[in-house]
Each structure stands twice: as C-alpha cells, then as structure tokens.
Short mmCIF file of C-alpha atoms and ligand atoms in Angstrom, two decimals:
data_model
loop_
_atom_site.label_atom_id
_atom_site.label_comp_id
_atom_site.label_asym_id
_atom_site.label_seq_id
_atom_site.Cartn_x
_atom_site.Cartn_y
_atom_site.Cartn_z
CA MET A 1 0.12 -0.01 0.10
CA MET A 2 1.31 3.37 -0.95
CA LYS A 3 1.26 6.34 1.39
CA PHE A 4 1.52 9.99 0.40
CA PHE A 5 1.70 13.36 2.37
CA ASN A 6 -1.66 15.04 1.24
CA THR A 7 -1.38 18.76 1.44
CA LEU A 8 -5.18 18.85 1.96
CA THR A 9 -5.00 17.21 5.23
CA ARG A 10 -1.35 17.69 6.24
CA GLN A 11 -1.17 14.09 6.75
CA LYS A 12 0.54 10.97 5.25
CA GLU A 13 -2.27 8.86 4.01
CA GLU A 14 -2.90 5.49 2.48
CA PHE A 15 -3.27 5.94 -1.31
CA GLU A 16 -6.74 4.59 -2.56
CA PRO A 17 -7.40 5.65 -6.31
CA ALA A 18 -11.17 5.88 -7.23
CA LYS A 19 -10.63 2.94 -9.78
CA PRO A 20 -8.60 -0.03 -8.13
CA ASP A 21 -5.84 -0.02 -11.07
CA LYS A 22 -5.84 3.35 -12.90
CA VAL A 23 -4.61 6.76 -11.61
CA GLY A 24 -5.57 10.01 -12.66
CA LEU A 25 -2.51 12.45 -12.25
CA TYR A 26 -2.57 16.15 -13.07
CA CYS A 27 0.93 18.13 -13.17
CA CYS A 28 0.66 21.89 -13.46
CA GLY A 29 3.26 22.43 -16.58
CA PRO A 30 5.34 25.22 -17.67
CA THR A 31 4.90 28.96 -18.85
CA VAL A 32 6.69 28.69 -22.28
CA TYR A 33 7.87 32.54 -22.18
CA ASN A 34 11.72 31.29 -21.59
CA TYR A 35 13.71 28.27 -20.45
CA ALA A 36 12.72 26.34 -17.64
CA HIS A 37 15.37 26.92 -14.50
CA ILE A 38 16.62 23.98 -12.75
CA GLY A 39 14.15 25.11 -9.89
CA ASN A 40 11.28 24.35 -12.11
CA LEU A 41 12.97 21.05 -13.46
CA ARG A 42 13.26 19.85 -9.92
CA THR A 43 9.43 19.62 -9.44
CA TYR A 44 9.17 18.02 -12.77
CA VAL A 45 11.69 15.49 -11.65
CA PHE A 46 9.78 14.61 -8.33
CA GLU A 47 6.59 14.24 -10.40
CA ASP A 48 8.27 11.77 -12.76
CA PHE A 49 9.70 9.80 -9.58
CA LEU A 50 6.13 9.66 -8.63
CA ARG A 51 4.50 8.64 -12.01
CA ARG A 52 7.41 5.84 -12.26
CA ALA A 53 6.73 4.66 -8.63
CA LEU A 54 3.03 4.52 -9.26
CA GLU A 55 3.75 2.39 -12.48
CA PHE A 56 6.18 0.09 -10.24
CA ASN A 57 3.18 -0.45 -8.03
CA GLY A 58 1.12 -1.75 -10.85
CA TYR A 59 -1.06 1.17 -11.80
CA ILE A 60 -1.79 2.45 -15.21
CA VAL A 61 -1.20 6.35 -15.10
CA ASN A 62 -3.07 8.97 -16.96
CA HIS A 63 -0.53 11.84 -16.50
CA VAL A 64 -1.65 15.01 -17.89
CA MET A 65 0.56 18.15 -17.98
CA ASN A 66 -0.67 21.72 -19.40
CA ILE A 67 1.28 23.93 -21.17
CA THR A 68 0.45 27.52 -20.29
CA ASP A 69 0.88 29.64 -23.61
CA VAL A 70 -1.45 32.22 -23.05
CA GLY A 71 -1.37 35.23 -20.92
CA HIS A 72 -0.33 34.24 -17.40
CA LEU A 73 -0.28 37.73 -15.87
CA THR A 74 1.96 37.72 -12.51
CA SER A 75 -1.27 39.30 -10.89
CA ASP A 76 -4.96 39.30 -11.06
CA ALA A 77 -5.15 42.75 -10.60
CA ASP A 78 -3.73 43.31 -13.92
CA GLU A 79 -0.81 45.31 -12.32
CA GLY A 80 1.75 42.40 -13.11
CA GLU A 81 3.18 41.91 -16.35
CA ASP A 82 2.03 39.24 -19.18
CA LYS A 83 4.98 36.71 -19.16
CA MET A 84 4.34 35.77 -22.83
CA LYS A 85 4.21 39.36 -23.93
CA LYS A 86 7.60 40.15 -22.18
CA GLY A 87 9.14 37.12 -23.85
CA ALA A 88 8.02 38.30 -27.36
CA GLU A 89 9.14 41.72 -26.63
CA ARG A 90 12.53 40.60 -25.35
CA GLU A 91 13.04 38.50 -28.66
CA LYS A 92 11.00 40.24 -31.07
CA LYS A 93 8.99 37.73 -32.06
CA THR A 94 5.36 37.00 -31.93
CA VAL A 95 4.04 35.38 -28.69
CA TRP A 96 2.88 32.36 -30.94
CA GLU A 97 6.45 31.84 -31.99
CA ILE A 98 7.78 32.27 -28.40
CA ALA A 99 5.49 29.60 -27.18
CA GLU A 100 6.30 27.18 -30.01
CA TYR A 101 10.18 27.74 -29.28
CA TYR A 102 10.20 27.34 -25.57
CA THR A 103 7.66 24.53 -25.73
CA GLN A 104 10.03 22.47 -27.85
CA ALA A 105 13.09 23.60 -25.32
CA PHE A 106 11.10 22.37 -22.34
CA LEU A 107 10.29 19.09 -24.17
CA GLU A 108 14.00 18.68 -24.97
CA ASP A 109 14.89 19.32 -21.10
CA MET A 110 12.40 16.53 -20.23
CA ASP A 111 14.26 14.26 -22.39
CA ARG A 112 17.74 15.13 -21.35
CA LEU A 113 16.44 14.54 -17.57
CA ASN A 114 15.10 11.01 -18.96
CA LEU A 115 11.32 12.43 -17.46
CA LEU A 116 8.64 10.03 -18.84
CA LYS A 117 6.21 11.85 -21.35
CA PRO A 118 2.95 12.76 -20.13
CA THR A 119 -0.12 11.02 -21.54
CA ALA A 120 -1.35 14.09 -22.66
CA LYS A 121 0.37 17.73 -22.72
CA PRO A 122 -2.70 20.11 -23.80
CA LYS A 123 -1.73 23.57 -24.47
CA ALA A 124 -4.01 26.25 -23.07
CA THR A 125 -4.55 28.13 -26.41
CA ASP A 126 -6.17 24.97 -27.59
CA HIS A 127 -8.76 24.90 -24.79
CA VAL A 128 -10.09 28.15 -24.58
CA GLU A 129 -13.61 27.07 -25.39
CA GLU A 130 -13.67 24.35 -22.46
CA MET A 131 -12.53 27.49 -20.11
CA ILE A 132 -15.42 29.71 -21.46
CA ASP A 133 -17.77 26.64 -20.60
CA GLN A 134 -16.46 26.29 -17.08
CA ILE A 135 -16.95 29.90 -16.55
CA LYS A 136 -20.42 29.85 -17.88
CA GLN A 137 -21.13 26.97 -15.68
CA LEU A 138 -19.74 28.91 -12.61
CA GLU A 139 -22.10 31.88 -13.72
CA GLU A 140 -24.95 29.64 -13.84
CA ASN A 141 -24.10 28.24 -10.40
CA GLY A 142 -23.90 31.83 -9.13
CA PHE A 143 -20.07 31.99 -8.33
CA THR A 144 -19.24 34.86 -10.50
CA TYR A 145 -19.74 38.71 -10.92
CA ILE A 146 -18.88 41.14 -13.34
CA GLY A 147 -16.27 44.09 -11.99
CA GLU A 148 -16.80 47.66 -13.09
CA ASN A 149 -13.96 46.97 -15.61
CA GLY A 150 -16.10 44.44 -17.22
CA ASN A 151 -13.94 41.55 -16.30
CA VAL A 152 -15.53 38.33 -14.99
CA TYR A 153 -14.38 37.61 -11.27
CA TYR A 154 -14.82 34.57 -9.14
CA ASP A 155 -16.64 35.46 -5.57
CA THR A 156 -14.66 33.40 -3.37
CA SER A 157 -17.36 34.05 -0.31
CA LYS A 158 -19.55 31.89 -2.25
CA PHE A 159 -17.44 28.95 -2.04
CA GLU A 160 -17.41 27.02 1.34
CA HIS A 161 -14.22 25.17 0.89
CA TYR A 162 -12.12 27.96 -0.28
CA LYS A 163 -9.61 28.23 2.54
CA GLU A 164 -8.81 24.59 2.91
CA LEU A 165 -5.98 23.56 0.86
CA GLY A 166 -3.91 26.64 1.84
CA GLN A 167 -5.11 26.80 5.35
CA LEU A 168 -5.89 30.55 4.66
CA GLU A 169 -7.88 30.83 7.93
CA LYS A 170 -4.80 30.27 10.07
CA GLN A 171 -2.75 32.26 7.59
CA GLU A 172 -4.99 35.09 7.00
CA SER A 173 -2.88 38.17 7.14
CA GLU A 174 -0.15 36.75 5.23
CA ALA A 175 -2.42 35.11 2.37
CA VAL A 176 -4.24 38.49 2.00
CA ALA A 177 -1.06 40.44 1.85
CA ARG A 178 -0.08 38.46 -1.02
CA VAL A 179 -3.12 39.36 -3.10
CA GLU A 180 -3.02 42.56 -4.80
CA VAL A 181 -5.81 45.31 -4.10
CA ASP A 182 -8.21 45.62 -6.82
CA PRO A 183 -10.86 48.25 -6.51
CA ASN A 184 -12.98 45.85 -8.76
CA LYS A 185 -13.19 42.99 -5.99
CA LYS A 186 -15.49 42.31 -3.40
CA ASN A 187 -13.38 39.92 -1.40
CA PRO A 188 -9.79 40.08 -1.30
CA HIS A 189 -9.02 36.43 -2.34
CA ASP A 190 -11.60 36.98 -5.54
CA PHE A 191 -9.85 36.57 -8.89
CA VAL A 192 -10.30 37.12 -12.47
CA LEU A 193 -11.91 34.53 -14.61
CA TRP A 194 -11.93 36.31 -17.97
CA PHE A 195 -10.30 39.64 -18.89
CA VAL A 196 -12.04 41.87 -21.35
CA GLU A 197 -10.31 44.82 -19.91
CA SER A 198 -6.71 44.96 -19.47
CA LYS A 199 -3.98 47.27 -19.50
CA HIS A 200 -2.45 44.80 -21.93
CA GLY A 201 -4.79 45.85 -24.39
CA ASP A 202 -2.72 45.10 -27.56
CA GLN A 203 -2.55 41.79 -26.24
CA GLU A 204 -2.17 39.26 -29.38
CA MET A 205 -3.95 36.29 -28.04
CA GLN A 206 -7.71 37.27 -27.74
CA TRP A 207 -10.88 35.36 -28.13
CA ASP A 208 -14.73 35.88 -28.25
CA SER A 209 -16.49 35.12 -25.18
CA PRO A 210 -20.14 35.82 -23.76
CA TRP A 211 -18.46 38.43 -21.79
CA GLY A 212 -16.56 40.26 -24.58
CA ARG A 213 -13.58 39.88 -26.63
CA GLY A 214 -10.50 39.22 -24.24
CA PHE A 215 -8.41 36.13 -22.71
CA PRO A 216 -8.80 33.75 -19.66
CA GLY A 217 -7.26 34.20 -16.27
CA TRP A 218 -4.59 32.03 -15.46
CA HIS A 219 -6.11 29.57 -13.10
CA ILE A 220 -9.09 28.48 -15.26
CA GLU A 221 -6.78 26.43 -17.58
CA CYS A 222 -5.94 23.98 -15.22
CA SER A 223 -9.38 23.37 -14.13
CA ALA A 224 -11.01 23.28 -17.42
CA MET A 225 -8.30 21.25 -19.00
CA SER A 226 -8.01 18.62 -16.11
CA SER A 227 -11.84 18.27 -16.32
CA ARG A 228 -11.52 17.70 -20.09
CA TYR A 229 -8.58 15.04 -19.66
CA LEU A 230 -9.32 13.18 -16.42
CA GLY A 231 -13.18 13.98 -15.82
CA ASP A 232 -14.92 15.98 -12.96
CA GLN A 233 -12.88 14.14 -10.29
CA PHE A 234 -9.63 12.57 -10.11
CA ASP A 235 -6.73 11.03 -7.74
CA ILE A 236 -3.76 13.06 -7.71
CA HIS A 237 -2.92 16.89 -8.43
CA CYS A 238 0.94 17.94 -8.15
CA GLY A 239 3.00 21.06 -8.34
CA GLY A 240 5.42 23.28 -6.41
CA ILE A 241 4.55 24.40 -2.90
CA ASP A 242 4.26 27.93 -4.11
CA HIS A 243 1.13 26.99 -5.90
CA ILE A 244 -0.71 26.12 -2.67
CA PRO A 245 -2.16 29.48 -1.37
CA VAL A 246 -3.28 31.02 -4.89
CA HIS A 247 -3.32 28.82 -8.05
CA HIS A 248 -4.45 25.48 -6.46
CA THR A 249 -6.91 27.14 -4.19
CA ASN A 250 -8.47 28.86 -7.19
CA GLU A 251 -8.33 25.80 -9.13
CA ILE A 252 -10.40 23.97 -6.54
CA ALA A 253 -12.86 26.83 -6.53
CA GLN A 254 -13.25 26.71 -10.13
CA ALA A 255 -13.65 22.87 -10.56
CA GLU A 256 -16.08 22.25 -7.55
CA GLY A 257 -17.92 25.44 -8.36
CA ALA A 258 -18.66 24.27 -11.80
CA SER A 259 -19.25 20.53 -11.04
CA GLY A 260 -20.59 20.79 -7.47
CA LYS A 261 -18.73 17.79 -6.46
CA HIS A 262 -16.34 17.54 -3.73
CA PRO A 263 -13.82 16.69 -3.27
CA TRP A 264 -12.53 17.37 -7.13
CA VAL A 265 -8.84 16.00 -6.21
CA LYS A 266 -8.33 13.37 -3.42
CA TYR A 267 -4.60 14.03 -3.18
CA TRP A 268 -2.46 16.99 -3.35
CA MET A 269 1.25 16.61 -3.52
CA HIS A 270 3.64 19.56 -3.70
CA GLY A 271 7.27 19.66 -4.11
CA ASN A 272 9.41 21.91 -2.20
CA PHE A 273 11.88 24.45 -3.66
CA LEU A 274 15.22 24.41 -4.84
CA VAL A 275 17.16 27.34 -3.67
CA MET A 276 20.71 28.83 -3.87
CA LYS A 277 22.75 27.64 -0.91
CA ASP A 278 23.53 31.40 -0.27
CA LYS A 279 19.79 31.37 0.26
CA GLU A 280 19.14 33.46 -2.95
CA LYS A 281 16.03 32.77 -5.00
CA MET A 282 16.16 31.07 -8.17
CA ALA A 283 15.97 33.81 -10.33
CA LYS A 284 14.42 34.17 -13.95
CA SER A 285 17.51 35.88 -15.11
CA GLY A 286 21.04 36.77 -14.42
CA GLU A 287 23.54 34.66 -12.58
CA ASN A 288 20.93 32.61 -10.58
CA PHE A 289 18.99 31.78 -13.76
CA LEU A 290 20.40 28.21 -14.12
CA THR A 291 19.22 26.00 -16.90
CA ILE A 292 20.19 22.70 -18.57
CA ALA A 293 22.43 24.49 -20.68
CA THR A 294 24.13 26.06 -17.81
CA LEU A 295 24.91 22.77 -16.94
CA ILE A 296 25.85 21.26 -20.03
CA GLN A 297 28.41 24.40 -20.59
CA LYS A 298 29.89 23.75 -17.19
CA GLY A 299 30.72 20.11 -18.26
CA TYR A 300 27.84 18.18 -16.59
CA ASP A 301 25.63 15.44 -17.86
CA PRO A 302 21.90 16.87 -17.41
CA MET A 303 21.39 13.27 -15.64
CA ASP A 304 24.04 14.31 -12.88
CA TYR A 305 21.03 16.60 -11.90
CA ARG A 306 18.60 13.76 -11.71
CA TYR A 307 20.92 12.26 -9.34
CA PHE A 308 21.25 15.35 -7.45
CA CYS A 309 17.49 15.39 -6.90
CA LEU A 310 17.15 11.80 -6.15
CA GLN A 311 19.22 12.41 -3.17
CA SER A 312 16.89 14.75 -1.19
CA HIS A 313 13.44 13.98 -0.30
CA TYR A 314 10.57 15.85 -2.35
CA ARG A 315 9.05 17.64 0.76
CA LYS A 316 12.57 19.17 2.05
CA GLU A 317 14.19 22.43 0.35
CA LEU A 318 17.03 21.64 -1.78
CA ALA A 319 19.74 23.78 -1.62
CA PHE A 320 22.06 24.10 -4.56
CA ASP A 321 25.66 24.65 -5.22
CA TRP A 322 28.20 23.21 -7.38
CA ASP A 323 30.21 21.15 -4.77
CA GLY A 324 26.72 19.52 -4.37
CA VAL A 325 26.64 18.74 -8.13
CA ASP A 326 30.00 17.56 -8.17
CA ALA A 327 29.49 15.12 -5.45
CA ALA A 328 26.29 13.87 -7.26
CA ARG A 329 28.14 13.41 -10.50
CA THR A 330 30.88 11.25 -8.46
CA GLY A 331 28.15 9.28 -6.86
CA PHE A 332 26.41 8.64 -10.09
CA ARG A 333 29.41 7.72 -12.08
CA ARG A 334 30.44 5.24 -9.29
CA LEU A 335 27.05 3.59 -9.51
CA ARG A 336 27.13 3.41 -13.12
CA GLU A 337 30.76 1.88 -13.25
CA LYS A 338 29.32 -0.72 -10.81
CA VAL A 339 26.75 -1.76 -13.06
CA MET A 340 28.74 -1.58 -16.25
CA ALA A 341 31.24 -4.13 -14.23
CA LEU A 342 28.43 -6.77 -13.90
CA GLY A 343 28.51 -7.83 -17.38
CA ASP A 344 25.18 -8.22 -19.13
CA THR A 345 24.19 -11.81 -18.55
CA GLU A 346 20.84 -11.57 -16.23
CA GLY A 347 19.71 -13.57 -13.70
CA GLU A 348 17.09 -13.58 -10.98
CA ILE A 349 15.33 -10.86 -9.38
CA ASP A 350 16.17 -10.55 -5.76
CA GLN A 351 12.70 -10.05 -4.11
CA GLY A 352 14.09 -9.16 -0.78
CA TYR A 353 15.88 -6.11 -1.99
CA ILE A 354 12.94 -5.16 -4.37
CA ASP A 355 10.38 -5.45 -1.44
CA LYS A 356 12.82 -3.16 0.81
CA PHE A 357 13.14 -0.73 -2.43
CA MET A 358 9.29 -0.71 -2.76
CA ASP A 359 8.78 -0.08 0.91
CA ALA A 360 11.00 2.88 0.33
CA ILE A 361 9.28 4.44 -2.91
CA SER A 362 5.63 3.77 -1.05
CA ASP A 363 6.49 5.76 2.05
CA ASP A 364 5.73 8.97 0.73
CA LEU A 365 8.25 8.59 -2.18
CA ASN A 366 11.24 8.16 -0.14
CA MET A 367 13.84 8.42 -3.20
CA PRO A 368 16.81 8.79 -0.71
CA GLN A 369 16.07 5.63 0.85
CA ALA A 370 15.28 4.02 -2.31
CA LEU A 371 18.84 5.03 -3.66
CA ALA A 372 20.52 3.83 -0.89
CA MET A 373 18.82 -0.01 -1.31
CA ALA A 374 20.23 0.46 -4.75
CA TRP A 375 23.67 1.08 -3.31
CA GLU A 376 23.16 -1.65 -0.66
CA LEU A 377 22.35 -4.11 -3.50
CA MET A 378 25.50 -3.15 -5.61
CA ASP A 379 27.90 -3.72 -2.32
CA ASP A 380 26.24 -6.84 -1.28
CA VAL A 381 28.85 -9.67 -2.00
CA SER A 382 26.32 -12.52 -1.37
CA ILE A 383 24.36 -11.87 -4.65
CA LYS A 384 25.46 -13.07 -8.05
CA ASP A 385 26.35 -10.55 -10.75
CA ALA A 386 23.68 -11.77 -13.01
CA ASP A 387 21.01 -11.68 -10.34
CA LYS A 388 22.23 -7.94 -9.29
CA LEU A 389 21.88 -6.71 -12.68
CA SER A 390 18.34 -7.96 -13.12
CA THR A 391 17.52 -6.49 -9.88
CA ILE A 392 19.05 -2.94 -10.37
CA LYS A 393 17.45 -2.72 -13.87
CA LYS A 394 14.08 -3.06 -12.13
CA MET A 395 14.80 -0.54 -9.46
CA ASP A 396 15.98 1.78 -12.30
CA THR A 397 12.90 1.67 -13.92
CA VAL A 398 11.72 4.04 -10.84
CA LEU A 399 15.15 5.63 -10.49
CA GLY A 400 15.41 6.44 -14.33
CA LEU A 401 19.24 6.69 -14.26
CA LYS A 402 19.82 4.65 -17.40
CA LEU A 403 22.27 2.63 -15.26
CA ASP A 404 22.87 0.09 -17.98
CA GLU A 405 23.28 2.25 -20.79
CA PRO A 406 26.70 3.64 -21.66
CA ILE A 407 27.36 7.27 -20.66
CA GLU A 408 25.94 9.68 -23.06
CA PHE A 409 27.40 13.41 -22.74
CA GLU A 410 26.99 16.25 -24.57
CA LEU A 411 30.07 18.72 -25.25
CA PRO A 412 29.95 22.24 -24.07
CA PRO A 413 30.12 24.46 -27.08
CA GLN A 414 33.33 25.86 -25.92
CA ILE A 415 35.02 22.41 -25.97
CA THR A 416 33.70 21.60 -29.46
CA GLN A 417 35.23 24.97 -30.66
CA TRP A 418 38.37 23.87 -28.96
CA ILE A 419 38.74 20.68 -30.56
CA LEU A 420 38.20 22.15 -34.18
CA GLU A 421 41.10 24.62 -33.24
CA ARG A 422 43.34 21.78 -31.92
CA ASN A 423 42.56 19.58 -35.01
CA GLU A 424 43.58 22.39 -37.46
CA ALA A 425 46.74 23.12 -35.20
CA ARG A 426 47.72 19.45 -35.58
CA ASP A 427 47.00 19.64 -39.36
CA ASN A 428 49.28 22.70 -39.55
CA LYS A 429 52.04 20.56 -37.12
CA ASP A 430 51.65 23.31 -34.48
CA TRP A 431 52.37 21.07 -31.74
CA ALA A 432 52.92 23.73 -29.16
CA LYS A 433 49.28 25.32 -29.81
CA ALA A 434 47.86 21.81 -29.91
CA ASP A 435 49.41 21.24 -26.41
CA GLU A 436 47.91 24.56 -25.17
CA ILE A 437 44.62 23.52 -26.29
CA ARG A 438 44.67 20.12 -24.71
CA ASP A 439 45.51 21.73 -21.55
CA LYS A 440 42.69 24.52 -21.63
CA ILE A 441 40.31 21.68 -22.41
CA GLN A 442 41.53 19.65 -19.51
CA GLU A 443 41.81 22.31 -17.04
CA SER A 444 38.37 22.07 -15.51
CA GLY A 445 39.25 18.27 -14.51
CA LYS A 446 36.15 17.19 -15.96
CA TRP A 447 37.28 16.17 -19.67
CA ILE A 448 40.13 13.99 -20.91
CA VAL A 449 41.73 14.61 -24.37
CA LYS A 450 42.80 11.58 -26.23
CA ASP A 451 44.27 11.50 -29.82
CA GLY A 452 42.23 9.06 -31.92
CA ALA A 453 42.38 8.07 -35.63
CA GLY A 454 39.88 10.96 -36.31
CA GLY A 455 41.78 13.47 -34.43
CA THR A 456 41.13 15.02 -30.76
CA GLU A 457 38.78 12.96 -28.87
CA VAL A 458 37.23 14.30 -25.65
CA VAL A 459 35.79 11.99 -23.08
CA PRO A 460 34.23 12.91 -19.44
CA LYS A 461 36.83 12.28 -16.69
P1 AMP B 1 6.14 28.23 -13.49
O1 AMP B 1 6.55 27.89 -15.16
O2 AMP B 1 6.59 29.46 -12.96
O3 AMP B 1 4.59 27.86 -13.48
O4 AMP B 1 6.52 26.89 -13.05
C1 AMP B 1 6.49 25.65 -13.23
C2 AMP B 1 6.75 24.64 -11.94
O5 AMP B 1 7.93 25.17 -11.32
C3 AMP B 1 5.50 24.72 -10.69
O6 AMP B 1 5.05 23.67 -10.42
C4 AMP B 1 6.23 25.78 -9.89
O7 AMP B 1 5.60 25.44 -8.66
C5 AMP B 1 7.67 25.01 -9.87
N1 AMP B 1 8.67 25.96 -9.27
C6 AMP B 1 9.12 27.30 -9.44
N2 AMP B 1 10.09 27.77 -8.83
C7 AMP B 1 10.82 26.89 -8.25
C8 AMP B 1 11.96 26.32 -7.44
N3 AMP B 1 12.71 27.20 -7.06
N4 AMP B 1 12.00 25.06 -6.98
C9 AMP B 1 11.27 23.98 -7.36
N5 AMP B 1 9.94 24.22 -8.02
C10 AMP B 1 9.83 25.50 -8.66
ZN1 ZN B 2 -2.15 24.72 -12.62
#
C-alpha cells in the first residue's frame, strides 16, 4: 500500500485511487516564455519519480501536464506583467513563436532528464472553449460577478471550501497580503476568470466570449483542461509549494464550483523548492538563472542533476551549489561503473531487495532511501552479478538513471570549438598550440583529451 503526504489534510495517507488499477494525475506545466530553470525542473523530476513509482506498483497512470501558452499575468489585479508578451518583446517575435520555441525547449529538457512523456500535454490556447464553458457553468451556479471594468470575477465568499487547501484561515493576514488590491473585487481573494479589460490591451492572443472579446485568467486553464482529460474528479494533483495558497486554491474553487462535486481531487502533492545555497532565490534572469544548458556548458551531464535531486526528499527544501552537483556526479558515475562491471548476463530478481525498495518508494516517495537500497544491493557480495543486474534494472525503472546504458554526454560548445582549433593546429603541425589547447580542455578536471584516428577525442573524466 502506498502512502503519500496529502497537502489537503497535512497528513500521510494511504493511497486509494477511485478505480482500483488506474490513476488520474495532473501536473501544472510550464509557462513557455523562457527556458525552465533547474528549480522548475526539480518539480518535474519529483513528479516523474511519482509517476514511475505508481507504475512500479502496477497502476496505469493517465498523466496530464498543461502547457501555459497564453497570458499568465503575474497578478489578477492586472498590475503585473504578461509573461508571454514580455518574452515576445525581448526576442522580437510573436507570442505564438515564443510559445512554440520554448515548448520545444522544455520537451528537450524533459528528455535530457529522462522524464517520461505525459500521456497528454494540452496547450491552453487549444482549450479556450472549455475554459469559457467552465466559466459559464460557474456563472449559472452563482459564483461569478462582473467588475466595473467588465472582467468576470470569481466570488470566493460563495465557495465554502475556499480556505481549506491553503489553510488560509490560519494564515489569513499573510495570504491576504499576497493578493493585490483591486477596487473591482468584492473580497480580497477574488480573482479574474475572464479579462475583457486589461492594460495589456494590445494583447495578440484574444478570443470572443459571452462577456466580450478578451482572454482567460491564468487559473481557469488547469481546472478546465483537467476536467476535459481526467473527468470531474480525479486522484492526484501536483505542483510546487508556491501554488498552494493561490493557484491550486483557485483551481479547486473553479472545478468544484462548476461541477458541484467535492472533493475534486483526493490527493494534493507539492514539491518543495530548490534554493541557492546562499539562500538567494532561483532567479528568472541573471547569474542565478540556471538551466540545463548552463549545466552542459559547465561540463555536467543533465542526468547528474537528476541524481542530485534523487538524493533529497521532495518535501524538503533542496540547497543548490556546484560542490553538491560535483558530489552527485561522482556518486552517479561510481554507481554506473558498478553496474557496467556486472557484465550483461541477467539472472533472477532478488525479491528481498525489491521489497525494501518498494517500501521506500511507497513511503511518501522516499527516493533517498530507495537510492540507498540500490547502493546496498551493489555492495552486497552475497548476490550473484547476474541477479544484481536484473534487480538493479528493475529498480532503475523508478530511479530512471539509465544505469545499464553507456554514459552519453554532450560536449559544451566551447569544448567543441577547441577541438576544431586543436585539429587544425595538428594538421598544421603546430604541436605547441595543440598542447596548449589540450591543457585548456583538461583544465576544469572534467574532460580528458585523447588522440584518436579521427583527431582529437574528448571524453568525461
Ligand atoms: P512556472 O513555469 O513558474 O509556472 O513553474 C513551473 C513549476 O515549477 C511549478 O510547479 C512551480 O511550482 C515550480 N517551481 C517554481 N520555482 C521553483 C523552485 N525554485 N524550485 C522548485 N520548483 C519550482
Ligand atoms: Zn495549474
């Protein structure tokens, strides 16, 4: 029996999906106006462990992740910025081009981290009709009002469960401080469902609606799309902890207000944040804007970062620094070498180890403990190599480390450039320059230069 910490009850609970062998899982996806930073990606890595752990337990998982490619104002009061528009202005492209580019970039990052593809990845812009339908339903059920600006608002005082997920009663002053003052609102927590009036009047993405031409509020996309793909009620909803007090709280108000069914989602699971070790925020720009490309440039395999995430529990804050990633890289390499040394003959699965591994992943996704089991197995001299190989491969269906595959690596662009220059120097018999470039490549301690038949070869150390 799996147990998960449910944010709704603030307790670890036994997991019982509505249907015995199927799980409906919704994960809030990226806003595609820039690359995902490795903080965002920590949350997707956690969700990937969850999906794999459920599958390991025999469930068929219907995993839905939305792509936010419209609006996404940082504030309902319309005082914030439109992230998509900001991206388009920065890069002198249309918002549609920005959305397409960063969606592809995100999918590539998922691939590099070996994250399983969601069963469905609906785009917000393809589902505006469903959002309008849900707002109409809310209007019919008496949950909405029109502000003086013509925007459609959700009246949070009408929804009795509004404060449950975020325990907003307890944290009232803090939560209210976080929502912006908007004279159109009747209650501080009220939020916009549909914008007709906006300071972003020249917004490229607009649709006709019963309330006028405009665009949806941010929260409505998740409740509308999850209903479309997973039904009125489903099992698990995930995201980062920042989504608890506002985004997820509003999603519940919308979904339950429209369907009249409670609870909409039985288990809410939230991943804690990746923070910089010096406690600075993971920024959207500047030095703290770390992406998968940053890791590759610095000579890491993106999978080193997967291993780094694996070492800490998803509900604990994870402090990032380069020493930590170096340590993860070393540990990951040693584990892979041990698996490689087993040869390729498979034997029997060791049930004792699999049971312990299963206990760890079933205990609120205790991945550090699961990883410890993998290490214990590899160091256990009483188990035959062939049996170890079969057992570790089974564990790796959850760890997702591709332990039995040769190490793939991507060379940073600078190294590729040096290889070209070094080959040219060698062609010109300029040995001093060739040596100098070799030293530059090896300087970081991450790469070794070899002289192969085809010229300079560079491999990870
Ligand atoms: P966004 O694209 O901003 O909607 O964020 C995508 C996902 O990343 C959401 O589930 C957020 O909760 C999560 N997230 C944002 N910042 C961090 C962070 N520093 N660490 C972990 N997760 C984060
Ligand atoms: Zn969402």
